[in-house]
Amino acid sequence: MQIEFSDKLKKIPPYLFIEIDNKKKQAREKGVDVIDLGVGDPDLPTPDHIVEAANKAMRILDNQRYPFGMGLLAFRQAVADWYKKRFNVTLDPATEIVALAGSKEGIYHIHDAFVNPNADVLVPEPGYPVYANGTLLSGGQNYFMPLKKENHFLPDLHAVPHNVAQKAALMFINYPNNPTAACTDKKFFEKAVKFAKQHNIIVCHDAAYSEMYYDGEKPPSFLEVEGAKEVGIEFHSLSKTYCMTGWRIGWACGNAKVIQGLAKVKENVDSGVFQAVQYAGIAALTGDQSCVEDMRKTFQERRDVFVNGLVKLGWKISKPKASFYVWAEVPPRYTSMHCVTVLLEQAGIVATPGIGFGPSGEGYVRFALTQNKKRLNEALQRIEKIKW
Ligand SMILES: *Cc1c(COP(=O)(O)O)cnc(C)c1O
């Protein structure tokens, strides 16, 4: 029998990092002490009180059953209370919040709820690959909005052609941004609301890094600006804030009709987030927040060590104000792919080539600060010895 992937699955571009992955494996097999700054996964443990809450909850019979629905009301209430406190935004836990098995899951499924075949989806590039791949799997088309240094890595909404904007169903934005680490203020969000209203586009703001900020400068929520709830939703994740990537929990919140659409897709795909994990989420959001402060302190120290070190070696970087990424310009005459190959072959360091996030990522590499200061110092010493 001949087995063929669907046309839409075939449209998903090959995994661009596969070459790096293979080289990483080969280096390890040869005994190289690889310093992996490639993956955006915190190396710190989930705080104890969160693990304990899940531990208790999973022994309760009710939590061993199908969860169903939009998430425990108690979880959604915890989200609403956290939102009020953090952003002064009021959310109705019954209709404006849905629990997700990680925000990636919701970012993927939102397409199924709102993208018709041949509709456009406005997607930033370089960007998190799920925005664009979700479009392809739902039969829509991506219109890529380049994020350029000269525009502070914000999309130029005026550059979107009128006919594209008119048939666009969704627009993704993401600040603090992965991979560029750029932040934005409410002014850009206001422009996005205006643009969305003008063209009837649902805005999906990915706020996965809203709590991973430095120097005390708190990034705003999209929902803080007037009219935002009329046009869109915001995705949040507990993955980065509480070092819970493996647990698979996040949420989407905002416009009730948009949340309803997303929830309807999910009803037919999964049966909700394991309730013990939702209780862990409640413990995270309502418990002592000093663990988040500690997380920020750890990554801020690492950022200072690594960025100061690279700058001393002549690299061009602006210090990230949020996220755990360093978006560095590659040395002159190098492509991003060539640069990461040299980093791996000469220094045993894994970084991600900017091109892997979209064509405008060419000229950059992304380092994830997911190793301790000692390892980062070791990485700097090795980079210093590279013969470019
Ligand atoms: C890590 C990340 C996410 C999602 O993480 P989940 O673990 O699925 O919640 C979403 N968006 C961006 C940009 C990310 O980097």
XYZ file of C-alpha atoms and ligand atoms in Angstrom:
403
model
C 0.000 0.000 0.000
C 1.168 3.486 -0.769
C 1.004 5.842 2.182
C 1.023 9.559 1.387
C 0.958 12.522 3.718
C -1.866 14.997 3.101
C -1.098 17.947 0.830
C -1.327 20.318 3.776
C 1.052 18.262 5.895
C 3.496 18.211 3.005
C 3.406 22.017 3.018
C 4.978 22.139 6.477
C 8.603 23.083 5.839
C 11.263 20.578 6.895
C 12.644 21.048 10.367
C 15.403 23.559 9.717
C 17.305 22.737 12.837
C 17.702 19.080 11.908
C 21.182 19.680 10.543
C 22.249 21.355 13.787
C 20.631 18.571 15.793
C 22.586 15.957 13.863
C 25.836 17.833 14.266
C 25.140 18.213 17.976
C 24.645 14.453 18.304
C 27.803 13.728 16.307
C 29.838 16.111 18.481
C 28.523 14.449 21.672
C 29.350 11.004 20.284
C 32.893 12.210 19.646
C 33.072 13.169 23.313
C 32.788 16.952 22.901
C 31.462 18.675 26.036
C 28.613 20.442 24.225
C 27.175 23.640 25.734
C 23.594 23.730 24.500
C 22.217 27.261 24.170
C 19.786 26.142 21.495
C 16.577 25.099 23.173
C 14.192 27.547 24.852
C 13.488 25.337 27.835
C 14.340 26.595 31.347
C 16.917 24.431 33.118
C 15.524 25.341 36.574
C 13.194 23.010 38.499
C 9.480 23.692 39.009
C 9.151 25.278 42.502
C 8.356 22.754 45.237
C 5.024 24.159 46.392
C 3.682 23.733 42.836
C 4.859 20.128 42.584
C 3.350 19.441 46.016
C -0.057 20.813 44.973
C -0.149 18.412 42.003
C 1.069 15.569 44.167
C -1.860 16.053 46.548
C -4.396 16.656 43.793
C -3.597 13.563 41.799
C -4.607 11.304 44.681
C -8.149 12.676 44.619
C -10.550 10.513 42.606
C -12.298 13.438 40.911
C -9.014 14.567 39.432
C -8.376 11.143 37.938
C -11.442 11.483 35.679
C -11.845 13.330 32.367
C -11.463 17.024 33.064
C -13.731 18.330 30.228
C -14.841 21.885 29.612
C -12.866 25.103 29.587
C -10.888 24.194 32.689
C -11.729 24.102 36.404
C -13.605 27.228 37.399
C -11.109 27.534 40.265
C -8.238 27.616 37.766
C -9.965 30.225 35.627
C -10.763 32.267 38.746
C -7.065 32.113 39.705
C -6.196 33.403 36.226
C -8.755 36.222 36.519
C -7.429 37.252 39.950
C -3.823 37.141 38.694
C -4.767 39.278 35.677
C -6.488 41.851 37.843
C -3.477 42.111 40.107
C -0.808 42.091 37.397
C -2.492 44.141 34.624
C -5.594 45.645 36.252
C -7.654 43.893 33.560
C -11.023 42.381 34.510
C -11.880 39.001 32.996
C -15.014 36.894 33.416
C -13.731 33.441 34.409
C -16.882 31.755 33.039
C -16.671 33.060 29.474
C -13.392 34.864 28.844
C -10.783 32.283 29.868
C -9.989 28.776 28.607
C -7.340 26.455 30.053
C -4.886 25.061 27.518
C -2.510 22.103 27.447
C 0.308 24.621 27.031
C -0.203 27.776 24.988
C 1.250 26.068 21.884
C -1.825 23.865 21.775
C -4.160 26.879 21.738
C -2.000 28.786 19.245
C -2.333 25.832 16.892
C -6.074 25.238 17.439
C -7.164 28.859 17.096
C -6.641 28.458 13.343
C -9.174 25.624 13.206
C -11.754 27.874 14.805
C -11.383 30.932 12.553
C -9.354 30.296 9.394
C -11.317 29.318 6.280
C -9.519 27.872 3.256
C -7.749 30.682 1.438
C -8.100 33.141 4.287
C -4.940 35.035 5.173
C -3.198 34.895 8.502
C -0.781 37.684 9.383
C 2.313 36.198 10.952
C 5.480 37.896 12.225
C 8.825 36.593 10.966
C 11.242 35.740 12.418
C 8.750 34.089 14.756
C 7.560 31.106 16.717
C 6.902 28.481 14.009
C 3.460 27.387 15.269
C 1.760 30.616 14.091
C 2.566 29.830 10.452
C 2.387 26.042 10.544
C -1.062 26.212 12.151
C -2.188 28.235 9.148
C -0.869 25.674 6.687
C -2.592 22.794 8.469
C -5.879 24.678 8.484
C -5.696 25.390 4.738
C -5.136 29.135 5.008
C -2.257 31.223 3.714
C 0.403 33.069 5.638
C 1.227 36.680 5.001
C 4.553 37.301 6.716
C 5.225 40.587 8.480
C 8.990 41.100 8.741
C 10.398 42.201 12.086
C 13.352 44.478 11.417
C 15.837 46.073 13.738
C 15.119 49.521 12.243
C 11.458 49.102 13.318
C 12.435 47.863 16.806
C 11.324 44.390 15.689
C 7.689 45.520 15.435
C 5.639 44.675 12.329
C 4.830 47.592 10.051
C 1.039 47.284 9.864
C 0.859 49.958 7.149
C 2.939 47.714 4.897
C 0.249 44.996 4.859
C -1.509 45.323 1.468
C -5.171 46.348 1.743
C -6.479 43.238 -0.064
C -4.470 40.972 2.246
C -5.733 42.757 5.351
C -9.317 42.551 4.065
C -9.255 38.773 3.842
C -7.127 38.161 6.908
C -8.795 36.155 9.662
C -6.102 36.334 12.333
C -3.036 38.349 13.191
C -0.357 37.018 15.535
C 1.857 39.284 17.593
C 4.267 38.322 20.373
C 5.900 40.628 22.960
C 8.234 40.097 24.726
C 9.278 38.496 21.464
C 10.781 35.146 20.626
C 13.348 35.054 19.005
C 14.338 38.761 18.955
C 13.748 39.418 22.698
C 12.159 42.755 21.699
C 9.566 44.378 23.948
C 6.867 46.851 23.126
C 4.650 49.411 24.795
C 0.929 49.985 24.751
C 1.182 52.360 21.779
C 1.877 49.499 19.402
C -1.002 47.510 20.903
C -3.283 50.511 20.333
C -2.248 50.563 16.674
C -2.953 46.835 16.438
C -6.461 47.322 17.870
C -7.187 50.091 15.376
C -5.887 48.020 12.465
C -7.890 44.977 13.602
C -11.116 46.971 13.839
C -10.552 48.538 10.448
C -10.147 45.151 8.719
C -12.096 42.840 11.019
C -9.078 40.766 12.057
C -8.835 38.771 15.274
C -5.640 39.652 17.151
C -3.835 36.826 18.934
C -1.181 38.155 21.257
C 1.287 35.581 22.546
C 2.423 36.705 26.005
C 4.453 33.615 26.953
C 7.306 35.815 28.249
C 5.283 38.505 30.038
C 6.818 37.605 33.437
C 10.361 36.993 32.255
C 11.359 40.663 32.354
C 14.426 42.431 33.736
C 15.458 45.674 35.364
C 11.965 45.942 36.870
C 10.343 46.938 33.574
C 7.067 45.036 33.398
C 5.767 44.322 29.887
C 2.131 45.328 29.339
C -0.756 43.019 28.415
C -2.455 43.507 25.051
C -5.749 43.477 26.962
C -4.736 46.617 28.866
C -5.448 48.839 25.877
C -8.902 50.144 25.108
C -10.893 48.028 22.679
C -8.496 45.063 22.824
C -11.103 42.713 24.216
C -13.392 43.547 21.276
C -10.803 42.329 18.787
C -8.710 39.633 20.334
C -7.249 37.326 22.881
C -3.983 36.783 24.679
C -2.140 33.502 25.121
C -0.311 32.853 28.373
C 1.816 30.017 29.516
C 2.950 28.765 32.899
C 5.905 27.118 31.142
C 8.437 29.934 31.342
C 7.094 31.859 34.359
C 7.112 28.859 36.708
C 9.569 26.582 34.886
C 6.768 24.176 33.953
C 7.399 23.364 30.276
C 6.816 19.646 30.792
C 3.508 20.045 32.603
C 1.594 21.399 29.610
C -0.546 24.156 31.040
C -1.418 27.640 29.888
C -4.502 29.604 28.967
C -6.093 31.951 26.465
C -8.190 34.911 27.578
C -10.013 37.881 26.145
C -12.901 38.130 23.679
C -15.670 35.714 24.736
C -16.677 34.754 21.187
C -13.081 33.981 20.240
C -12.606 31.942 23.424
C -15.859 30.105 22.645
C -14.555 29.162 19.188
C -11.263 27.912 20.558
C -13.058 25.944 23.284
C -15.344 24.324 20.700
C -12.372 23.062 18.692
C -10.763 21.746 21.865
C -13.954 19.918 22.893
C -13.452 17.818 19.778
C -9.716 17.305 20.103
C -8.797 16.836 23.737
C -10.748 16.459 26.929
C -9.089 19.186 28.916
C -5.972 19.572 31.057
C -5.319 16.938 33.772
C -6.972 18.476 36.827
C -3.994 17.767 39.071
C -1.972 19.938 36.692
C -4.667 22.625 36.888
C -4.320 22.523 40.683
C -0.583 22.953 40.230
C -1.425 25.966 38.060
C -3.659 27.390 40.786
C -0.845 26.920 43.326
C 1.533 28.690 40.944
C -0.719 31.684 40.255
C -2.059 32.178 43.789
C 0.998 31.147 45.812
C 4.102 32.989 46.903
C 5.538 34.784 43.866
C 9.084 34.952 45.197
C 9.918 31.957 42.955
C 9.167 34.161 39.936
C 11.368 36.904 41.372
C 14.163 34.338 41.836
C 13.721 33.112 38.240
C 14.033 36.689 36.933
C 17.100 37.307 39.080
C 18.781 34.143 37.801
C 18.177 34.954 34.134
C 19.049 38.624 34.551
C 22.428 37.664 36.043
C 23.040 35.218 33.222
C 22.021 37.846 30.668
C 24.494 40.323 32.156
C 27.334 37.808 32.182
C 26.741 36.566 28.658
C 25.829 39.802 26.896
C 28.611 41.816 28.544
C 31.026 39.043 27.617
C 29.929 38.901 23.985
C 29.985 42.684 23.646
C 33.550 42.683 24.961
C 34.392 40.214 22.203
C 32.971 42.635 19.630
C 29.513 41.128 19.086
C 26.637 43.448 18.251
C 23.760 42.934 20.658
C 21.331 45.128 22.508
C 20.715 43.891 26.021
C 17.364 42.069 26.150
C 14.849 43.598 28.544
C 12.836 40.379 28.651
C 12.787 36.679 27.642
C 15.767 34.375 28.046
C 17.067 34.900 24.535
C 20.017 36.823 23.220
C 19.515 37.867 19.586
C 23.000 38.540 18.319
C 24.186 39.836 14.960
C 26.542 37.342 13.336
C 30.120 38.362 12.481
C 30.505 40.173 9.133
C 30.333 37.997 5.997
C 28.752 35.081 7.868
C 25.291 33.642 7.311
C 23.381 32.573 10.410
C 23.763 28.910 9.416
C 27.501 29.254 8.840
C 27.906 31.060 12.159
C 26.183 28.318 14.194
C 28.251 25.679 12.387
C 31.466 27.444 13.408
C 30.193 27.861 16.994
C 29.521 24.137 17.175
C 32.596 22.878 15.353
C 35.148 25.182 16.950
C 33.593 25.789 20.365
C 31.109 22.974 21.012
C 28.347 25.545 21.472
C 24.838 25.028 20.160
C 22.962 28.165 19.071
C 19.962 28.555 16.769
C 20.406 30.144 13.328
C 18.123 33.148 12.849
C 17.098 31.946 9.399
C 15.281 29.040 11.058
C 12.680 31.542 12.324
C 12.114 33.209 8.950
C 14.074 35.030 6.237
C 14.349 38.246 8.262
C 16.204 36.232 10.895
C 19.159 35.968 8.522
C 22.165 37.731 9.970
C 21.348 36.702 13.547
C 21.817 33.807 15.903
C 19.717 33.129 18.973
C 21.351 32.043 22.207
C 19.050 30.714 24.959
C 20.338 31.457 28.464
C 19.483 27.991 29.688
C 22.865 27.174 31.254
C 24.283 28.421 34.538
C 26.770 31.304 34.819
C 29.756 28.972 35.042
C 28.822 27.308 31.759
C 28.093 30.660 30.143
C 31.548 31.867 31.171
C 33.028 28.692 29.735
C 31.085 29.369 26.504
C 32.514 32.899 26.365
C 36.056 31.604 26.804
C 35.522 29.176 23.958
C 33.996 31.833 21.689
C 37.007 34.057 22.326
C 39.250 31.365 20.827
C 37.259 30.948 17.610
C 39.141 31.837 14.441
C 36.558 33.647 12.325
C 7.666 28.699 24.841
C 6.730 29.465 23.950
C 5.337 29.229 23.919
C 4.615 28.135 24.568
O 4.824 27.352 25.403
P 3.862 26.296 26.039
O 4.812 25.453 26.793
O 3.165 25.550 24.946
O 2.903 27.039 26.893
C 4.530 30.052 23.182
N 5.032 31.051 22.471
C 6.334 31.296 22.439
C 6.804 32.429 21.627
C 7.224 30.506 23.155
O 8.529 30.743 23.078
